[in-house]
Amino acid sequence: MELTTDVTNLWSEGDLNKFRRMTLIWGATVLLLLPILASLGYFMRMFQSNFFPHMRPEWFYAVLTLHSLGMVGTWFVGGMAGVSYLLTQYTHPSLAISKLNYWGTLVGVLLLVACTLGGLFGTGWYFLFPLPLYSQGVWQPWATVTFFVALAVLGLCWTIWTLDLLRAIAQRYSLKAALGLNYLLGKPGPDVPPLVLISTVSLIVSFAGFVAAVIVIVLFGVDALGYAIDPLLMKNLTFFFGHILVNITMYLGVAMVYELLPSYAGRPWKTNRVVAIAWDAVLFLILFAFFHHLYMDFAQPRWVQTFGQICSYFLAVPAGVVSIFGCLALVYASKMKWTLASVLFFLGIMGWGVGGIAAVIDSTVEVNFHFHNTLWVPAHFHTYYLMGVVLIILGFIDHLGLEVSKLQESPPRTKAIITLLLLGGYGFLSMFYWAGAHSIPRRYAVYPNELAQGTLYARVAFGFITVLLCGILLYLWETGKRCIKAFSA
Amino acid sequence: MHQSFLGLSATRGHAGSSLRKSVEPGKPPCTRLARLGFALCLVLGFAGCLQAQQSAGKPSDQPPNEDFYLYKQVPDITVQDKAGSTIQLSQIWRDKPVLLTMVFTRCTGVCSPFLNSLKSATSAAGGLGTDYRVLVLSFDPKDSIADMNGMAEDLGLKSNAAWIFGIASPPEIRRLAEATGIWFRWDASVQQYDHPAVVVAIEQGRVVRMLAGATVPVTGLMEVIQELRGKFVASYALPGKVAFRCFEYDPRSGHYTLDWGLLLMVLPATFAILATVWIFFLLPARKRIADSFPVARTY
């Protein structure tokens, strides 16, 4: 990428190498966690297929909790690590804070493993109030305490990381510049890479999400002390945090594509007024889009639900449509260099589009009456995760490995990886969509006779996940080699 | 069914007079003994019958669980109203939704204060007679129409057509009570019925809401009436004092008002703004690109 300003004074070669090495460590960790966490999903679909008739359903819910939190956390840190590395071209993020986050995240993950697999803590990622406090003997109080300690550790580390990246951006860009307000107002100003604009928006919003998480944890403590807390408030705060975290992870991935895909297309992908409007709108709209998680909470006033639907629509349109259209325009008639990384970037953006359309459908109140808590919900968020940000981050790790190791890829293996990922991924997702459209509920460990087709869909999905896992393993083989060589380099 | 109920009351009166006659002097002992034995049999037999008719449902220290009874069908029993005419319950609810409650006139406890409270609450809530009616049934087999009329008169409701005071046969009362979560049990030690004070809202023969408690809260009744009018009420009543509610529902207006809990919803964005201001405006910055590389841009 051609930089628009002289940043050679930002980094010494040694420091940059250290930062690159740290990013490789993050990448390797993500690659290690991916098959483990994917296997947990594999286990859950097997459970729903009735492959373990004698196993307690509590195991399903404990694994569900670890899988969901693990995946959300893994791709968030993957996105943060990737964006931090790419921001080194323009700013100076702290290596020490990246390291602190690495160890903090490891501690948090270990605590999560302890409370879920060791203590059968099984509330799901949303730990909806007051469920963690009423285990009915399924898990012990220590598991609840461990879970909240894990959340606190992760939340603290990630908040520090967020603030550090914002600090790094602020040291080189004014707020006006970082938010692309020059473009909005049509005034002269510096060139602002989309990476900086999207990162600034995402980091400000993610800080708000972490504050909401802190409030939720504190209120859980207040309730545990005997003061009643409004469950509706808790649900609002929980989904404020959760929805933002998931969306921000996606945006971090998109920021990486804005930065890296032009190098494969041989064309710039610059910030302009439309891009600035789209991403600045996110800053406001994302604060209210989470209301679509509470459509079935009838105590929420109707105007809130309506506002939630409007914000959900407008949140999807600017950022999603502008980015997808921009990506297509970038690739169209270009001398695109299709490699494993660039294909994954492209497919990731398109996957975001597919999942986004499914999300917009579900965020329509009338539709949500039918789809709420059916498998349509995991269908859409698995789409923009698995076929969206996961592919983008896998693409980034491959890009980084290739950049450092210079180890060229094998086109047949690249084709095989892409084919397996697409076939397994979309096949697996199609079973979620199909089941959701047929009102199969989510979060059932085993389907009763009345929902026997849910078991059938789970078995078909099991087959597709097998294909997907083969694709992931082949990718790990291919990219792993480059990462190992990159370490030695 | 109701005629047999009235017949039972008459027979008990006869049994009482038999007992009085059994102690008259000058009668042959065998005759007196036979008549005494016969009278005892009658008393015990009727007492047994009465025992079977004087309880329904499972006594509990807790109010009836509304969730268990919502949308359950209410049996279509025959009611004798304060004018003495019989009417099917379905005729009442088809005409207008009904607030049903069950009491007994000999009650020395909650019944009268409860009905007074219901009267005040319905006056305050409005809509009585136009949107719904109140049906007060006795579960005491001893209560007659005259007793229920007396109770209505005491409450100043005898001439109020929106209030129906009535009785029904004990088996039907028991069926109705069990279908609506109301229980009652004769306590011989205090010669009173033990029972909860409950108002059951019935629309088109189905239970749509229940209010339990010695007094009827106006706001709670307003919510119930809104539901009887076919409006969706999405309140979220919570036990005890709840800190930081997001919204309060006003059943008088049917509107929501914002509550203090919403301030907590504003905090995350507020902190994010403060943090952004702190980082971008208060922290020392290196030489910024915006300061050093102004670029003329065309749009």
PDB file of C-alpha atoms in Angstrom, chain A residues 232-368:
ATOM      1  CA  LEU A 232     -35.472  -5.696  31.421  1.00  0.00           C
ATOM      2  CA  LEU A 233     -32.681  -3.240  32.162  1.00  0.00           C
ATOM      3  CA  MET A 234     -30.221  -6.128  32.467  1.00  0.00           C
ATOM      4  CA  LYS A 235     -31.313  -7.603  29.170  1.00  0.00           C
ATOM      5  CA  ASN A 236     -30.993  -4.237  27.441  1.00  0.00           C
ATOM      6  CA  LEU A 237     -27.493  -3.735  28.815  1.00  0.00           C
ATOM      7  CA  THR A 238     -26.420  -7.294  28.043  1.00  0.00           C
ATOM      8  CA  PHE A 239     -27.468  -7.050  24.421  1.00  0.00           C
ATOM      9  CA  PHE A 240     -26.073  -3.533  24.113  1.00  0.00           C
ATOM     10  CA  PHE A 241     -22.701  -5.021  25.004  1.00  0.00           C
ATOM     11  CA  GLY A 242     -23.127  -8.297  23.117  1.00  0.00           C
ATOM     12  CA  HIS A 243     -24.467  -6.821  19.910  1.00  0.00           C
ATOM     13  CA  ILE A 244     -21.732  -4.216  19.818  1.00  0.00           C
ATOM     14  CA  LEU A 245     -18.969  -6.742  20.485  1.00  0.00           C
ATOM     15  CA  VAL A 246     -20.128  -8.983  17.661  1.00  0.00           C
ATOM     16  CA  ASN A 247     -20.632  -6.099  15.231  1.00  0.00           C
ATOM     17  CA  ILE A 248     -17.306  -4.520  16.075  1.00  0.00           C
ATOM     18  CA  THR A 249     -15.528  -7.795  15.410  1.00  0.00           C
ATOM     19  CA  MET A 250     -17.053  -7.756  11.943  1.00  0.00           C
ATOM     20  CA  TYR A 251     -16.082  -4.131  11.407  1.00  0.00           C
ATOM     21  CA  LEU A 252     -12.489  -4.811  12.409  1.00  0.00           C
ATOM     22  CA  GLY A 253     -12.405  -7.520   9.779  1.00  0.00           C
ATOM     23  CA  VAL A 254     -13.880  -5.181   7.178  1.00  0.00           C
ATOM     24  CA  ALA A 255     -11.287  -2.546   8.077  1.00  0.00           C
ATOM     25  CA  MET A 256      -8.562  -5.075   7.304  1.00  0.00           C
ATOM     26  CA  VAL A 257     -10.113  -5.799   3.908  1.00  0.00           C
ATOM     27  CA  TYR A 258     -10.273  -2.065   3.097  1.00  0.00           C
ATOM     28  CA  GLU A 259      -6.563  -1.936   3.880  1.00  0.00           C
ATOM     29  CA  LEU A 260      -5.308  -5.140   2.274  1.00  0.00           C
ATOM     30  CA  LEU A 261      -7.538  -6.002  -0.677  1.00  0.00           C
ATOM     31  CA  PRO A 262      -6.325  -3.008  -2.751  1.00  0.00           C
ATOM     32  CA  SER A 263      -2.813  -4.459  -2.690  1.00  0.00           C
ATOM     33  CA  TYR A 264      -4.164  -7.529  -4.523  1.00  0.00           C
ATOM     34  CA  ALA A 265      -6.390  -5.523  -6.858  1.00  0.00           C
ATOM     35  CA  GLY A 266      -3.665  -3.040  -7.705  1.00  0.00           C
ATOM     36  CA  ARG A 267      -6.069  -0.144  -7.077  1.00  0.00           C
ATOM     37  CA  PRO A 268      -6.554   2.168  -4.131  1.00  0.00           C
ATOM     38  CA  TRP A 269      -9.665   1.937  -1.951  1.00  0.00           C
ATOM     39  CA  LYS A 270      -9.803   5.371  -0.431  1.00  0.00           C
ATOM     40  CA  THR A 271     -12.037   7.154   1.971  1.00  0.00           C
ATOM     41  CA  ASN A 272     -14.538   9.404   0.258  1.00  0.00           C
ATOM     42  CA  ARG A 273     -17.673  11.205   1.347  1.00  0.00           C
ATOM     43  CA  VAL A 274     -19.930   8.155   0.953  1.00  0.00           C
ATOM     44  CA  VAL A 275     -17.580   5.943   2.952  1.00  0.00           C
ATOM     45  CA  ALA A 276     -17.282   8.605   5.666  1.00  0.00           C
ATOM     46  CA  ILE A 277     -21.061   9.058   5.892  1.00  0.00           C
ATOM     47  CA  ALA A 278     -21.586   5.296   6.052  1.00  0.00           C
ATOM     48  CA  TRP A 279     -19.118   4.673   8.859  1.00  0.00           C
ATOM     49  CA  ASP A 280     -19.920   7.791  10.860  1.00  0.00           C
ATOM     50  CA  ALA A 281     -23.573   6.741  10.772  1.00  0.00           C
ATOM     51  CA  VAL A 282     -22.512   3.478  12.397  1.00  0.00           C
ATOM     52  CA  LEU A 283     -21.234   5.461  15.343  1.00  0.00           C
ATOM     53  CA  PHE A 284     -24.796   6.509  16.178  1.00  0.00           C
ATOM     54  CA  LEU A 285     -26.962   3.726  14.786  1.00  0.00           C
ATOM     55  CA  ILE A 286     -25.160   0.853  16.477  1.00  0.00           C
ATOM     56  CA  LEU A 287     -26.101   2.271  19.872  1.00  0.00           C
ATOM     57  CA  PHE A 288     -29.752   1.492  19.197  1.00  0.00           C
ATOM     58  CA  ALA A 289     -29.793  -1.442  16.784  1.00  0.00           C
ATOM     59  CA  PHE A 290     -29.552  -3.954  19.637  1.00  0.00           C
ATOM     60  CA  PHE A 291     -33.216  -3.341  20.442  1.00  0.00           C
ATOM     61  CA  HIS A 292     -34.022  -5.960  17.814  1.00  0.00           C
ATOM     62  CA  HIS A 293     -32.905  -8.577  20.345  1.00  0.00           C
ATOM     63  CA  LEU A 294     -35.788  -7.553  22.603  1.00  0.00           C
ATOM     64  CA  TYR A 295     -38.734  -7.634  20.216  1.00  0.00           C
ATOM     65  CA  MET A 296     -40.352 -10.398  22.245  1.00  0.00           C
ATOM     66  CA  ASP A 297     -39.927  -8.463  25.475  1.00  0.00           C
ATOM     67  CA  PHE A 298     -43.355  -6.921  25.415  1.00  0.00           C
ATOM     68  CA  ALA A 299     -42.650  -4.740  28.411  1.00  0.00           C
ATOM     69  CA  GLN A 300     -40.396  -2.722  26.107  1.00  0.00           C
ATOM     70  CA  PRO A 301     -42.504   0.152  24.679  1.00  0.00           C
ATOM     71  CA  ARG A 302     -43.498  -0.104  21.051  1.00  0.00           C
ATOM     72  CA  TRP A 303     -41.658   3.079  20.048  1.00  0.00           C
ATOM     73  CA  VAL A 304     -38.419   1.509  21.272  1.00  0.00           C
ATOM     74  CA  GLN A 305     -39.034  -1.562  19.136  1.00  0.00           C
ATOM     75  CA  THR A 306     -39.846   0.577  16.107  1.00  0.00           C
ATOM     76  CA  PHE A 307     -36.733   2.675  16.622  1.00  0.00           C
ATOM     77  CA  GLY A 308     -34.728  -0.549  16.947  1.00  0.00           C
ATOM     78  CA  GLN A 309     -36.017  -1.780  13.617  1.00  0.00           C
ATOM     79  CA  ILE A 310     -35.238   1.511  11.870  1.00  0.00           C
ATOM     80  CA  CYS A 311     -31.709   1.598  13.331  1.00  0.00           C
ATOM     81  CA  SER A 312     -31.128  -2.044  12.394  1.00  0.00           C
ATOM     82  CA  TYR A 313     -32.067  -1.316   8.784  1.00  0.00           C
ATOM     83  CA  PHE A 314     -29.958   1.810   8.553  1.00  0.00           C
ATOM     84  CA  LEU A 315     -27.020   0.207  10.327  1.00  0.00           C
ATOM     85  CA  ALA A 316     -26.912  -2.551   7.734  1.00  0.00           C
ATOM     86  CA  VAL A 317     -27.358  -0.354   4.703  1.00  0.00           C
ATOM     87  CA  PRO A 318     -24.593   2.276   4.876  1.00  0.00           C
ATOM     88  CA  ALA A 319     -21.670   0.225   6.134  1.00  0.00           C
ATOM     89  CA  GLY A 320     -22.710  -3.044   4.526  1.00  0.00           C
ATOM     90  CA  VAL A 321     -23.883  -1.831   1.143  1.00  0.00           C
ATOM     91  CA  VAL A 322     -21.126   0.747   0.758  1.00  0.00           C
ATOM     92  CA  SER A 323     -18.429  -1.775   1.677  1.00  0.00           C
ATOM     93  CA  ILE A 324     -19.810  -4.581  -0.493  1.00  0.00           C
ATOM     94  CA  PHE A 325     -20.376  -2.266  -3.429  1.00  0.00           C
ATOM     95  CA  GLY A 326     -16.909  -0.774  -2.902  1.00  0.00           C
ATOM     96  CA  CYS A 327     -15.375  -4.230  -2.796  1.00  0.00           C
ATOM     97  CA  LEU A 328     -17.106  -5.276  -6.016  1.00  0.00           C
ATOM     98  CA  ALA A 329     -16.104  -2.048  -7.713  1.00  0.00           C
ATOM     99  CA  LEU A 330     -12.512  -2.555  -6.584  1.00  0.00           C
ATOM    100  CA  VAL A 331     -12.349  -6.052  -7.973  1.00  0.00           C
ATOM    101  CA  TYR A 332     -14.334  -5.430 -11.160  1.00  0.00           C
ATOM    102  CA  ALA A 333     -12.138  -5.293 -14.251  1.00  0.00           C
ATOM    103  CA  SER A 334      -9.015  -5.065 -12.116  1.00  0.00           C
ATOM    104  CA  LYS A 335      -5.869  -7.108 -12.501  1.00  0.00           C
ATOM    105  CA  MET A 336      -6.833  -8.973  -9.370  1.00  0.00           C
ATOM    106  CA  LYS A 337      -4.268 -11.337  -7.946  1.00  0.00           C
ATOM    107  CA  TRP A 338      -6.367 -14.170  -6.588  1.00  0.00           C
ATOM    108  CA  THR A 339      -4.537 -15.882  -3.764  1.00  0.00           C
ATOM    109  CA  LEU A 340      -5.804 -17.730  -0.731  1.00  0.00           C
ATOM    110  CA  ALA A 341      -5.767 -14.477   1.264  1.00  0.00           C
ATOM    111  CA  SER A 342      -7.455 -12.315  -1.349  1.00  0.00           C
ATOM    112  CA  VAL A 343     -10.143 -14.933  -2.055  1.00  0.00           C
ATOM    113  CA  LEU A 344     -10.828 -15.209   1.667  1.00  0.00           C
ATOM    114  CA  PHE A 345     -11.065 -11.404   1.945  1.00  0.00           C
ATOM    115  CA  PHE A 346     -13.493 -11.247  -0.947  1.00  0.00           C
ATOM    116  CA  LEU A 347     -15.598 -14.177   0.254  1.00  0.00           C
ATOM    117  CA  GLY A 348     -15.587 -12.757   3.759  1.00  0.00           C
ATOM    118  CA  ILE A 349     -17.068  -9.450   2.605  1.00  0.00           C
ATOM    119  CA  MET A 350     -19.691 -11.305   0.548  1.00  0.00           C
ATOM    120  CA  GLY A 351     -20.455 -13.580   3.496  1.00  0.00           C
ATOM    121  CA  TRP A 352     -21.000 -10.487   5.595  1.00  0.00           C
ATOM    122  CA  GLY A 353     -23.524  -9.413   2.975  1.00  0.00           C
ATOM    123  CA  VAL A 354     -25.349 -12.750   3.059  1.00  0.00           C
ATOM    124  CA  GLY A 355     -25.463 -12.801   6.860  1.00  0.00           C
ATOM    125  CA  GLY A 356     -26.423  -9.134   6.888  1.00  0.00           C
ATOM    126  CA  ILE A 357     -29.445  -9.760   4.660  1.00  0.00           C
ATOM    127  CA  ALA A 358     -30.560 -12.598   6.943  1.00  0.00           C
ATOM    128  CA  ALA A 359     -30.044 -10.293   9.933  1.00  0.00           C
ATOM    129  CA  VAL A 360     -32.076  -7.488   8.379  1.00  0.00           C
ATOM    130  CA  ILE A 361     -34.888  -9.965   7.652  1.00  0.00           C
ATOM    131  CA  ASP A 362     -34.859 -11.083  11.277  1.00  0.00           C
ATOM    132  CA  SER A 363     -34.696  -7.517  12.564  1.00  0.00           C
ATOM    133  CA  THR A 364     -38.106  -6.835  11.031  1.00  0.00           C
ATOM    134  CA  VAL A 365     -40.613  -6.987  13.848  1.00  0.00           C
ATOM    135  CA  GLU A 366     -43.267  -8.870  11.890  1.00  0.00           C
ATOM    136  CA  VAL A 367     -40.759 -11.500  10.776  1.00  0.00           C
ATOM    137  CA  ASN A 368     -39.160 -11.719  14.179  1.00  0.00           C
TER     138      ASN A 368
END
